[in-house]
Amino acid sequence: MKLTITGDAYALTSTIKVSDIALLKKYNPAALTIVDKETKKTLFGVDYIEGKPSVAPFGVTFSGEGRGEGAEGCATITKMLPPHLNTDEAKKFVAEEFGGVIAYLEQLEKSVSEAAKAVADKRKKLVDSITVA
């Protein structure tokens, strides 16, 4: 995960691939959430809706795809900073925006790619087992 400020915008680039989110939304949506083991309540989740970024204590909605080396296809959130912030104020604003969700995002960055690979492997096995007569 990487946070950047450029001009009047800030962005979070996750290591979670947009294609993995799409695959899991269809075949294993539970893999996009963190659930409390005792209460079974959903604590946090991620989603992707193009052009509709959102950051909340209970989840984030990515809205774009990263570009360039190491970020190609990775889920991003890009938003505008409030006007007239100096560098230090801008950094504090971004830290406040993402500070409460970073721990959850880090957990999902580890688990989502593994879950997507498992789904893709099962799907490939199914496709390979289909006989065309």
GROMACS .gro file of C-alpha atoms in nm:
model
  133
    1MET     CA    1   0.000   0.000   0.000
    2LYS     CA    2   0.124   0.345  -0.087
    3LEU     CA    3  -0.012   0.690  -0.001
    4THR     CA    4   0.086   0.985  -0.218
    5ILE     CA    5   0.005   1.353  -0.245
    6THR     CA    6   0.042   1.523  -0.581
    7GLY     CA    7  -0.066   1.881  -0.621
    8ASP     CA    8  -0.415   1.913  -0.477
    9ALA     CA    9  -0.493   1.540  -0.488
   10TYR     CA   10  -0.409   1.243  -0.270
   11ALA     CA   11  -0.417   0.877  -0.357
   12LEU     CA   12  -0.398   0.539  -0.193
   13THR     CA   13  -0.266   0.260  -0.414
   14SER     CA   14  -0.330  -0.085  -0.273
   15THR     CA   15  -0.155  -0.407  -0.366
   16ILE     CA   16  -0.502  -0.556  -0.420
   17LYS     CA   17  -0.571  -0.597  -0.792
   18VAL     CA   18  -0.898  -0.465  -0.937
   19SER     CA   19  -0.932  -0.795  -1.125
   20ASP     CA   20  -0.910  -0.988  -0.796
   21ILE     CA   21  -1.188  -0.776  -0.644
   22ALA     CA   22  -1.409  -0.840  -0.949
   23LEU     CA   23  -1.341  -1.215  -0.939
   24LEU     CA   24  -1.411  -1.242  -0.568
   25LYS     CA   25  -1.725  -1.027  -0.587
   26LYS     CA   26  -1.866  -1.289  -0.822
   27TYR     CA   27  -1.736  -1.615  -0.675
   28ASN     CA   28  -1.641  -1.550  -0.309
   29PRO     CA   29  -1.755  -1.212  -0.176
   30ALA     CA   30  -1.680  -1.313   0.183
   31ALA     CA   31  -1.309  -1.300   0.095
   32LEU     CA   32  -1.343  -0.922   0.058
   33THR     CA   33  -1.445  -0.878   0.421
   34ILE     CA   34  -1.304  -0.914   0.770
   35VAL     CA   35  -1.547  -1.078   1.011
   36ASP     CA   36  -1.530  -1.085   1.391
   37LYS     CA   37  -1.482  -1.451   1.479
   38GLU     CA   38  -1.689  -1.431   1.797
   39THR     CA   39  -1.985  -1.219   1.691
   40LYS     CA   40  -1.976  -1.310   1.319
   41LYS     CA   41  -2.031  -0.941   1.238
   42THR     CA   42  -1.857  -0.788   0.939
   43LEU     CA   43  -1.597  -0.542   1.064
   44PHE     CA   44  -1.458  -0.416   0.735
   45GLY     CA   45  -1.478  -0.476   0.363
   46VAL     CA   46  -1.346  -0.358   0.029
   47ASP     CA   47  -1.525  -0.302  -0.300
   48TYR     CA   48  -1.461  -0.147  -0.640
   49ILE     CA   49  -1.694   0.099  -0.812
   50GLU     CA   50  -1.537   0.300  -1.090
   51GLY     CA   51  -1.541   0.673  -1.019
   52LYS     CA   52  -1.699   0.640  -0.672
   53PRO     CA   53  -1.419   0.637  -0.411
   54SER     CA   54  -1.517   0.606  -0.047
   55VAL     CA   55  -1.332   0.570   0.281
   56ALA     CA   56  -1.527   0.484   0.596
   57PRO     CA   57  -1.449   0.307   0.924
   58PHE     CA   58  -1.632  -0.005   0.799
   59GLY     CA   59  -1.477  -0.025   0.452
   60VAL     CA   60  -1.332   0.134   0.144
   61THR     CA   61  -1.450   0.148  -0.211
   62PHE     CA   62  -1.170   0.168  -0.462
   63SER     CA   63  -1.249   0.358  -0.779
   64GLY     CA   64  -0.952   0.344  -1.011
   65GLU     CA   65  -0.656   0.138  -1.128
   66GLY     CA   66  -0.290   0.210  -1.075
   67ARG     CA   67  -0.049   0.264  -1.360
   68GLY     CA   68   0.320   0.217  -1.396
   69GLU     CA   69   0.574  -0.026  -1.267
   70GLY     CA   70   0.452  -0.216  -0.962
   71ALA     CA   71   0.109  -0.053  -0.955
   72GLU     CA   72  -0.042  -0.170  -1.285
   73GLY     CA   73  -0.396  -0.295  -1.221
   74CYS     CA   74  -0.383  -0.222  -0.848
   75ALA     CA   75  -0.692  -0.072  -0.684
   76THR     CA   76  -0.671   0.300  -0.609
   77ILE     CA   77  -0.862   0.574  -0.431
   78THR     CA   78  -0.796   0.928  -0.548
   79LYS     CA   79  -0.957   1.234  -0.392
   80MET     CA   80  -0.900   1.607  -0.374
   81LEU     CA   81  -0.745   1.777  -0.074
   82PRO     CA   82  -0.929   2.064   0.091
   83PRO     CA   83  -0.803   2.397  -0.045
   84HIS     CA   84  -0.514   2.596   0.102
   85LEU     CA   85  -0.341   2.322   0.304
   86ASN     CA   86   0.034   2.344   0.344
   87THR     CA   87   0.243   2.027   0.311
   88ASP     CA   88   0.229   1.933   0.679
   89GLU     CA   89  -0.147   1.996   0.699
   90ALA     CA   90  -0.203   1.790   0.383
   91LYS     CA   91  -0.008   1.497   0.528
   92LYS     CA   92  -0.207   1.516   0.852
   93PHE     CA   93  -0.533   1.527   0.655
   94VAL     CA   94  -0.442   1.213   0.459
   95ALA     CA   95  -0.326   1.037   0.776
   96GLU     CA   96  -0.661   1.118   0.938
   97GLU     CA   97  -0.851   0.995   0.631
   98PHE     CA   98  -0.679   0.655   0.618
   99GLY     CA   99  -0.544   0.604   0.971
  100GLY     CA  100  -0.846   0.407   1.094
  101VAL     CA  101  -0.855   0.168   0.798
  102ILE     CA  102  -0.487   0.090   0.734
  103ALA     CA  103  -0.474  -0.214   0.966
  104TYR     CA  104  -0.778  -0.372   0.798
  105LEU     CA  105  -0.647  -0.294   0.449
  106GLU     CA  106  -0.313  -0.453   0.532
  107GLN     CA  107  -0.494  -0.772   0.642
  108LEU     CA  108  -0.695  -0.785   0.320
  109GLU     CA  109  -0.391  -0.713   0.104
  110LYS     CA  110  -0.245  -1.038   0.238
  111SER     CA  111  -0.558  -1.251   0.200
  112VAL     CA  112  -0.737  -1.125  -0.113
  113SER     CA  113  -0.473  -1.230  -0.366
  114GLU     CA  114  -0.457  -1.579  -0.213
  115ALA     CA  115  -0.837  -1.611  -0.222
  116ALA     CA  116  -0.849  -1.489  -0.582
  117LYS     CA  117  -0.582  -1.740  -0.685
  118ALA     CA  118  -0.780  -2.022  -0.520
  119VAL     CA  119  -1.096  -1.918  -0.708
  120ALA     CA  120  -0.908  -1.885  -1.037
  121ASP     CA  121  -0.752  -2.230  -0.990
  122LYS     CA  122  -1.093  -2.389  -0.916
  123ARG     CA  123  -1.248  -2.213  -1.213
  124LYS     CA  124  -0.967  -2.330  -1.445
  125LYS     CA  125  -1.010  -2.686  -1.318
  126LEU     CA  126  -1.383  -2.664  -1.394
  127VAL     CA  127  -1.324  -2.520  -1.741
  128ASP     CA  128  -1.065  -2.789  -1.816
  129SER     CA  129  -1.309  -3.063  -1.707
  130ILE     CA  130  -1.586  -2.956  -1.945
  131THR     CA  131  -1.628  -3.187  -2.240
  132VAL     CA  132  -1.738  -3.045  -2.571
  133ALA     CA  133  -1.926  -3.302  -2.781
   0.00000   0.00000   0.00000
